[in-house]
PDB file of C-alpha atoms in Angstrom:
ATOM      1  CA  UNK A  23       8.409  16.764 -17.300  1.00  0.00           C
ATOM      2  CA  UNK A  24       8.432  15.815 -13.601  1.00  0.00           C
ATOM      3  CA  UNK A  25       8.853  12.153 -12.793  1.00  0.00           C
ATOM      4  CA  UNK A  26       6.176  10.190 -10.974  1.00  0.00           C
ATOM      5  CA  UNK A  27       7.438   9.049  -7.574  1.00  0.00           C
ATOM      6  CA  UNK A  28       5.457   6.321  -5.848  1.00  0.00           C
ATOM      7  CA  UNK A  29       5.975   4.860  -2.386  1.00  0.00           C
ATOM      8  CA  UNK A  30       5.065   1.166  -2.143  1.00  0.00           C
ATOM      9  CA  UNK A  31       4.990  -0.401   1.316  1.00  0.00           C
ATOM     10  CA  UNK A  32       5.425  -4.123   1.839  1.00  0.00           C
ATOM     11  CA  UNK A  33       7.277  -4.000  -1.453  1.00  0.00           C
ATOM     12  CA  UNK A  34       9.889  -6.716  -1.082  1.00  0.00           C
ATOM     13  CA  UNK A  35       7.868  -9.732  -2.202  1.00  0.00           C
ATOM     14  CA  UNK A  36       4.564 -10.854  -3.690  1.00  0.00           C
ATOM     15  CA  UNK A  37       2.064  -8.185  -4.653  1.00  0.00           C
ATOM     16  CA  UNK A  38       4.367  -5.394  -3.502  1.00  0.00           C
ATOM     17  CA  UNK A  39       7.289  -6.482  -5.669  1.00  0.00           C
ATOM     18  CA  UNK A  40       5.022  -7.121  -8.666  1.00  0.00           C
ATOM     19  CA  UNK A  41       3.514  -3.659  -8.221  1.00  0.00           C
ATOM     20  CA  UNK A  42       6.974  -2.080  -8.151  1.00  0.00           C
ATOM     21  CA  UNK A  43       7.868  -3.746 -11.449  1.00  0.00           C
ATOM     22  CA  UNK A  44       4.591  -2.802 -13.087  1.00  0.00           C
ATOM     23  CA  UNK A  45       4.774   0.824 -11.970  1.00  0.00           C
ATOM     24  CA  UNK A  46       8.360   1.081 -13.214  1.00  0.00           C
ATOM     25  CA  UNK A  47       7.199  -0.119 -16.624  1.00  0.00           C
ATOM     26  CA  UNK A  48       4.588   2.660 -16.535  1.00  0.00           C
ATOM     27  CA  UNK A  49       7.212   5.339 -15.850  1.00  0.00           C
ATOM     28  CA  UNK A  50       7.196   5.587 -12.053  1.00  0.00           C
ATOM     29  CA  UNK A  51      10.281   5.925  -9.899  1.00  0.00           C
ATOM     30  CA  UNK A  52       9.632   3.680  -6.912  1.00  0.00           C
ATOM     31  CA  UNK A  53      10.389   3.774  -3.207  1.00  0.00           C
ATOM     32  CA  UNK A  54      10.587   0.151  -2.079  1.00  0.00           C
ATOM     33  CA  UNK A  55       9.349   0.233   1.513  1.00  0.00           C
ATOM     34  CA  UNK A  56      10.032  -2.905   3.536  1.00  0.00           C
ATOM     35  CA  UNK A  57       9.896  -4.039   7.153  1.00  0.00           C
ATOM     36  CA  UNK A  58      12.508  -6.789   7.487  1.00  0.00           C
ATOM     37  CA  UNK A  59      13.927  -8.516   4.394  1.00  0.00           C
ATOM     38  CA  UNK A  60      16.541  -6.148   2.947  1.00  0.00           C
ATOM     39  CA  UNK A  61      17.706  -8.663   0.330  1.00  0.00           C
ATOM     40  CA  UNK A  62      14.196  -9.117  -1.063  1.00  0.00           C
ATOM     41  CA  UNK A  63      13.701  -5.348  -1.135  1.00  0.00           C
ATOM     42  CA  UNK A  64      16.937  -4.835  -3.050  1.00  0.00           C
ATOM     43  CA  UNK A  65      15.893  -7.521  -5.532  1.00  0.00           C
ATOM     44  CA  UNK A  66      12.604  -5.679  -6.068  1.00  0.00           C
ATOM     45  CA  UNK A  67      14.541  -2.439  -6.529  1.00  0.00           C
ATOM     46  CA  UNK A  68      16.760  -4.067  -9.153  1.00  0.00           C
ATOM     47  CA  UNK A  69      13.632  -5.092 -11.044  1.00  0.00           C
ATOM     48  CA  UNK A  70      12.589  -1.443 -11.071  1.00  0.00           C
ATOM     49  CA  UNK A  71      15.993  -0.309 -12.318  1.00  0.00           C
ATOM     50  CA  UNK A  72      15.968  -2.866 -15.124  1.00  0.00           C
ATOM     51  CA  UNK A  73      12.925  -1.035 -16.480  1.00  0.00           C
ATOM     52  CA  UNK A  74      14.905   2.195 -16.592  1.00  0.00           C
ATOM     53  CA  UNK A  75      13.315   3.768 -13.515  1.00  0.00           C
ATOM     54  CA  UNK A  76      14.947   4.882 -10.293  1.00  0.00           C
ATOM     55  CA  UNK A  77      14.495   2.903  -7.083  1.00  0.00           C
ATOM     56  CA  UNK A  78      15.189   3.539  -3.425  1.00  0.00           C
ATOM     57  CA  UNK A  79      14.930   0.984  -0.615  1.00  0.00           C
ATOM     58  CA  UNK A  80      13.809   2.282   2.784  1.00  0.00           C
ATOM     59  CA  UNK A  81      13.251   0.121   5.843  1.00  0.00           C
ATOM     60  CA  UNK A  82      10.230   1.296   7.819  1.00  0.00           C
ATOM     61  CA  UNK A  83       7.650  -0.006  10.254  1.00  0.00           C
ATOM     62  CA  UNK A  84       4.563   1.750   8.921  1.00  0.00           C
ATOM     63  CA  UNK A  85       2.816   1.533  12.290  1.00  0.00           C
ATOM     64  CA  UNK A  86       5.468   3.893  13.739  1.00  0.00           C
ATOM     65  CA  UNK A  87       4.998   7.542  12.808  1.00  0.00           C
ATOM     66  CA  UNK A  88       8.733   8.338  12.945  1.00  0.00           C
ATOM     67  CA  UNK A  89       9.443   5.528  10.470  1.00  0.00           C
ATOM     68  CA  UNK A  90       6.708   6.773   8.142  1.00  0.00           C
ATOM     69  CA  UNK A  91       8.178  10.274   8.290  1.00  0.00           C
ATOM     70  CA  UNK A  92      11.625   8.906   7.427  1.00  0.00           C
ATOM     71  CA  UNK A  93      10.170   6.852   4.569  1.00  0.00           C
ATOM     72  CA  UNK A  94       8.622   9.893   2.919  1.00  0.00           C
ATOM     73  CA  UNK A  95      11.473  12.272   3.719  1.00  0.00           C
ATOM     74  CA  UNK A  96      13.986   9.869   2.156  1.00  0.00           C
ATOM     75  CA  UNK A  97      11.803   9.607  -0.929  1.00  0.00           C
ATOM     76  CA  UNK A  98      11.476  13.362  -1.283  1.00  0.00           C
ATOM     77  CA  UNK A  99      15.188  14.030  -0.775  1.00  0.00           C
ATOM     78  CA  UNK A 100      16.469  11.361  -3.145  1.00  0.00           C
ATOM     79  CA  UNK A 101      13.764  10.976  -5.800  1.00  0.00           C
ATOM     80  CA  UNK A 102      11.554  14.068  -5.600  1.00  0.00           C
ATOM     81  CA  UNK A 103       8.001  14.952  -4.538  1.00  0.00           C
ATOM     82  CA  UNK A 104       5.881  11.891  -3.804  1.00  0.00           C
ATOM     83  CA  UNK A 105       3.006  11.636  -6.281  1.00  0.00           C
ATOM     84  CA  UNK A 106       1.639   8.211  -5.338  1.00  0.00           C
ATOM     85  CA  UNK A 107       1.287   5.775  -2.449  1.00  0.00           C
ATOM     86  CA  UNK A 108       0.467   2.073  -2.438  1.00  0.00           C
ATOM     87  CA  UNK A 109      -0.415   0.828   1.056  1.00  0.00           C
ATOM     88  CA  UNK A 110       0.587  -2.830   0.906  1.00  0.00           C
ATOM     89  CA  UNK A 111       2.438  -3.326   4.204  1.00  0.00           C
ATOM     90  CA  UNK A 112       0.106  -6.105   5.289  1.00  0.00           C
ATOM     91  CA  UNK A 113       0.376  -8.735   7.994  1.00  0.00           C
ATOM     92  CA  UNK A 114      -1.392 -12.064   7.625  1.00  0.00           C
ATOM     93  CA  UNK A 115      -1.672 -14.905  10.098  1.00  0.00           C
ATOM     94  CA  UNK A 116       1.675 -16.271   8.904  1.00  0.00           C
ATOM     95  CA  UNK A 117       3.260 -13.225  10.527  1.00  0.00           C
ATOM     96  CA  UNK A 118       1.752 -13.931  13.925  1.00  0.00           C
ATOM     97  CA  UNK A 119       3.316 -15.947  16.721  1.00  0.00           C
ATOM     98  CA  UNK A 120       0.770 -18.770  16.653  1.00  0.00           C
ATOM     99  CA  UNK A 121      -1.286 -20.668  14.074  1.00  0.00           C
ATOM    100  CA  UNK A 122      -4.303 -19.133  12.377  1.00  0.00           C
ATOM    101  CA  UNK A 123      -7.189 -18.959  14.843  1.00  0.00           C
ATOM    102  CA  UNK A 124     -10.476 -17.273  15.565  1.00  0.00           C
ATOM    103  CA  UNK A 125     -10.671 -14.192  17.745  1.00  0.00           C
ATOM    104  CA  UNK A 126     -11.150 -16.087  21.018  1.00  0.00           C
ATOM    105  CA  UNK A 127      -7.963 -18.103  20.471  1.00  0.00           C
ATOM    106  CA  UNK A 128      -5.717 -15.352  19.092  1.00  0.00           C
ATOM    107  CA  UNK A 129      -3.109 -13.898  21.429  1.00  0.00           C
ATOM    108  CA  UNK A 130      -3.837 -10.244  22.360  1.00  0.00           C
ATOM    109  CA  UNK A 131      -0.290  -9.259  21.369  1.00  0.00           C
ATOM    110  CA  UNK A 132      -0.907 -10.753  17.925  1.00  0.00           C
ATOM    111  CA  UNK A 133      -4.183  -8.854  17.633  1.00  0.00           C
ATOM    112  CA  UNK A 134      -2.347  -5.614  18.380  1.00  0.00           C
ATOM    113  CA  UNK A 135       0.317  -6.372  15.763  1.00  0.00           C
ATOM    114  CA  UNK A 136      -2.368  -7.256  13.231  1.00  0.00           C
ATOM    115  CA  UNK A 137      -4.302  -4.016  13.757  1.00  0.00           C
ATOM    116  CA  UNK A 138      -1.140  -1.903  13.785  1.00  0.00           C
ATOM    117  CA  UNK A 139       0.125  -3.354  10.502  1.00  0.00           C
ATOM    118  CA  UNK A 140      -3.145  -3.615   8.594  1.00  0.00           C
ATOM    119  CA  UNK A 141      -4.958  -0.503   9.818  1.00  0.00           C
ATOM    120  CA  UNK A 142      -2.628   1.908  11.615  1.00  0.00           C
ATOM    121  CA  UNK A 143       0.012   1.531   8.879  1.00  0.00           C
ATOM    122  CA  UNK A 144      -2.302   2.625   6.033  1.00  0.00           C
ATOM    123  CA  UNK A 145      -3.675   5.423   8.237  1.00  0.00           C
ATOM    124  CA  UNK A 146      -0.251   6.889   9.027  1.00  0.00           C
ATOM    125  CA  UNK A 147       1.063   6.531   5.476  1.00  0.00           C
ATOM    126  CA  UNK A 148      -2.101   8.029   3.971  1.00  0.00           C
ATOM    127  CA  UNK A 149      -1.905  10.914   6.446  1.00  0.00           C
ATOM    128  CA  UNK A 150       1.689  11.661   5.437  1.00  0.00           C
ATOM    129  CA  UNK A 151       0.907  11.359   1.736  1.00  0.00           C
ATOM    130  CA  UNK A 152      -2.110  13.649   2.024  1.00  0.00           C
ATOM    131  CA  UNK A 153       0.027  16.296   3.715  1.00  0.00           C
ATOM    132  CA  UNK A 154       2.315  16.561   0.687  1.00  0.00           C
ATOM    133  CA  UNK A 155      -0.330  15.985  -1.982  1.00  0.00           C
ATOM    134  CA  UNK A 156      -3.000  18.394  -0.719  1.00  0.00           C
ATOM    135  CA  UNK A 157      -1.044  21.628  -1.358  1.00  0.00           C
ATOM    136  CA  UNK A 158      -0.402  20.469  -4.948  1.00  0.00           C
ATOM    137  CA  UNK A 159      -4.004  19.380  -5.439  1.00  0.00           C
ATOM    138  CA  UNK A 160      -3.098  16.035  -6.998  1.00  0.00           C
ATOM    139  CA  UNK A 161      -1.847  12.567  -6.173  1.00  0.00           C
ATOM    140  CA  UNK A 162      -2.990   8.958  -5.974  1.00  0.00           C
ATOM    141  CA  UNK A 163      -3.354   6.595  -3.013  1.00  0.00           C
ATOM    142  CA  UNK A 164      -4.202   2.914  -3.465  1.00  0.00           C
ATOM    143  CA  UNK A 165      -4.910   0.630  -0.511  1.00  0.00           C
ATOM    144  CA  UNK A 166      -4.424  -3.112  -0.865  1.00  0.00           C
ATOM    145  CA  UNK A 167      -6.998  -5.083   1.141  1.00  0.00           C
ATOM    146  CA  UNK A 168      -5.973  -8.666   1.994  1.00  0.00           C
ATOM    147  CA  UNK A 169      -9.416 -10.195   1.366  1.00  0.00           C
ATOM    148  CA  UNK A 170     -13.093  -9.401   1.449  1.00  0.00           C
ATOM    149  CA  UNK A 171     -14.703  -8.485   4.770  1.00  0.00           C
ATOM    150  CA  UNK A 172     -16.937 -11.550   4.889  1.00  0.00           C
ATOM    151  CA  UNK A 173     -18.602 -13.263   7.886  1.00  0.00           C
ATOM    152  CA  UNK A 174     -16.665 -16.494   7.317  1.00  0.00           C
ATOM    153  CA  UNK A 175     -13.276 -14.806   7.845  1.00  0.00           C
ATOM    154  CA  UNK A 176     -11.686 -14.481  11.309  1.00  0.00           C
ATOM    155  CA  UNK A 177     -13.034 -11.447  13.153  1.00  0.00           C
ATOM    156  CA  UNK A 178      -9.703  -9.609  13.231  1.00  0.00           C
ATOM    157  CA  UNK A 179      -9.386 -10.017   9.451  1.00  0.00           C
ATOM    158  CA  UNK A 180     -12.924  -8.807   8.820  1.00  0.00           C
ATOM    159  CA  UNK A 181     -12.545  -5.799  11.109  1.00  0.00           C
ATOM    160  CA  UNK A 182      -9.314  -4.469   9.615  1.00  0.00           C
ATOM    161  CA  UNK A 183     -10.363  -5.175   6.035  1.00  0.00           C
ATOM    162  CA  UNK A 184     -13.671  -3.374   6.513  1.00  0.00           C
ATOM    163  CA  UNK A 185     -11.876  -0.497   8.213  1.00  0.00           C
ATOM    164  CA  UNK A 186      -9.437  -0.041   5.323  1.00  0.00           C
ATOM    165  CA  UNK A 187     -12.336  -0.122   2.873  1.00  0.00           C
ATOM    166  CA  UNK A 188     -14.059   2.574   4.954  1.00  0.00           C
ATOM    167  CA  UNK A 189     -10.816   4.570   5.031  1.00  0.00           C
ATOM    168  CA  UNK A 190     -10.700   4.389   1.242  1.00  0.00           C
ATOM    169  CA  UNK A 191     -14.231   5.723   0.829  1.00  0.00           C
ATOM    170  CA  UNK A 192     -14.018   8.480   3.430  1.00  0.00           C
ATOM    171  CA  UNK A 193     -10.510   9.675   2.586  1.00  0.00           C
ATOM    172  CA  UNK A 194     -11.504   9.895  -1.084  1.00  0.00           C
ATOM    173  CA  UNK A 195     -14.188  12.390  -0.071  1.00  0.00           C
ATOM    174  CA  UNK A 196     -11.922  14.221   2.351  1.00  0.00           C
ATOM    175  CA  UNK A 197      -9.039  14.886  -0.053  1.00  0.00           C
ATOM    176  CA  UNK A 198     -10.806  14.717  -3.437  1.00  0.00           C
ATOM    177  CA  UNK A 199     -11.312  15.450  -6.169  1.00  0.00           C
ATOM    178  CA  UNK A 200      -7.671  16.262  -6.928  1.00  0.00           C
ATOM    179  CA  UNK A 201      -6.273  13.382  -4.903  1.00  0.00           C
ATOM    180  CA  UNK A 202      -7.695  10.012  -5.900  1.00  0.00           C
ATOM    181  CA  UNK A 203      -8.040   7.283  -3.275  1.00  0.00           C
ATOM    182  CA  UNK A 204      -9.037   3.740  -4.246  1.00  0.00           C
ATOM    183  CA  UNK A 205      -8.452   0.157  -3.138  1.00  0.00           C
ATOM    184  CA  UNK A 206      -7.827  -3.281  -4.599  1.00  0.00           C
ATOM    185  CA  UNK A 207      -8.667  -6.551  -2.871  1.00  0.00           C
ATOM    186  CA  UNK A 208      -6.041  -9.257  -3.049  1.00  0.00           C
ATOM    187  CA  UNK A 209      -6.298 -11.797  -5.828  1.00  0.00           C
ATOM    188  CA  UNK A 210      -3.824 -13.053  -8.432  1.00  0.00           C
ATOM    189  CA  UNK A 211      -0.576 -11.190  -7.858  1.00  0.00           C
ATOM    190  CA  UNK A 212       0.056  -9.889 -11.363  1.00  0.00           C
ATOM    191  CA  UNK A 213      -3.599  -8.943 -11.848  1.00  0.00           C
ATOM    192  CA  UNK A 214      -3.607  -6.959  -8.612  1.00  0.00           C
ATOM    193  CA  UNK A 215      -0.419  -5.186  -9.701  1.00  0.00           C
ATOM    194  CA  UNK A 216      -2.035  -4.363 -13.052  1.00  0.00           C
ATOM    195  CA  UNK A 217      -5.137  -3.004 -11.312  1.00  0.00           C
ATOM    196  CA  UNK A 218      -2.992  -0.820  -9.063  1.00  0.00           C
ATOM    197  CA  UNK A 219      -1.049   0.507 -12.049  1.00  0.00           C
ATOM    198  CA  UNK A 220      -4.316   1.342 -13.818  1.00  0.00           C
ATOM    199  CA  UNK A 221      -5.669   3.188 -10.774  1.00  0.00           C
ATOM    200  CA  UNK A 222      -2.405   5.148 -10.693  1.00  0.00           C
ATOM    201  CA  UNK A 223      -2.683   6.086 -14.361  1.00  0.00           C
ATOM    202  CA  UNK A 224      -4.443   8.968 -16.151  1.00  0.00           C
ATOM    203  CA  UNK A 225      -6.854   6.364 -17.557  1.00  0.00           C
ATOM    204  CA  UNK A 226      -8.434   6.250 -14.076  1.00  0.00           C
ATOM    205  CA  UNK A 227      -8.600  10.018 -13.622  1.00  0.00           C
ATOM    206  CA  UNK A 228     -12.335   9.923 -12.806  1.00  0.00           C
ATOM    207  CA  UNK A 229     -12.163   6.908 -10.486  1.00  0.00           C
ATOM    208  CA  UNK A 230     -12.131   7.541  -6.735  1.00  0.00           C
ATOM    209  CA  UNK A 231     -13.577   5.890  -3.662  1.00  0.00           C
ATOM    210  CA  UNK A 232     -13.714   2.594  -5.554  1.00  0.00           C
ATOM    211  CA  UNK A 233     -12.731  -0.908  -4.442  1.00  0.00           C
ATOM    212  CA  UNK A 234     -11.702  -3.298  -7.212  1.00  0.00           C
ATOM    213  CA  UNK A 235     -12.508  -6.832  -6.096  1.00  0.00           C
ATOM    214  CA  UNK A 236     -10.116  -9.254  -7.771  1.00  0.00           C
ATOM    215  CA  UNK A 237     -11.060 -12.229  -5.637  1.00  0.00           C
ATOM    216  CA  UNK A 238     -12.603 -14.515  -8.232  1.00  0.00           C
ATOM    217  CA  UNK A 239     -16.093 -13.848  -6.907  1.00  0.00           C
ATOM    218  CA  UNK A 240     -15.256 -15.135  -3.419  1.00  0.00           C
TER     219      UNK A 240
END
């Protein structure tokens, strides 16, 4: 039986690392995609290996198409055909040069970084995943959305979150029914990881174009 091979971006810490562990427990080999912290990524990979699964760490800026290509090519060469993708390479205000602010007070360079990480990254990774999954007629993509697209959030948050939700719905139609595309909104780390693992599993075989909102009703 062929092994499941799942690429997880932003996998070194938090939701990404928890998702790696949970998927390993469910029988996935995991590509730990990370942007900067190699030590954290290797720690996440060790957690995967302790569950008896294979792990590969690959540094990649998901907003750069050449990096995305290298991420997937490395996965395919060392672990096998990619069967799943978790888009979790997210940037929050803590990753910007200044303090959290509304649109009018956010530096344009920070806005560009925010859009590239939170929207262009999922677009490029989903594009690459779809290219390998479509000929096989199967695969799973799960997008992690930082928070709900609500009017009380900063405009750049709301825009990218709404865009990723729209990407989830439209890509599900574009590549379905064989390839399932869904999303999970951020909430409690372990619960989000469990939701992602469920969406990746055969138990969710009829679920596509769905956003699971684990935000405690907020």
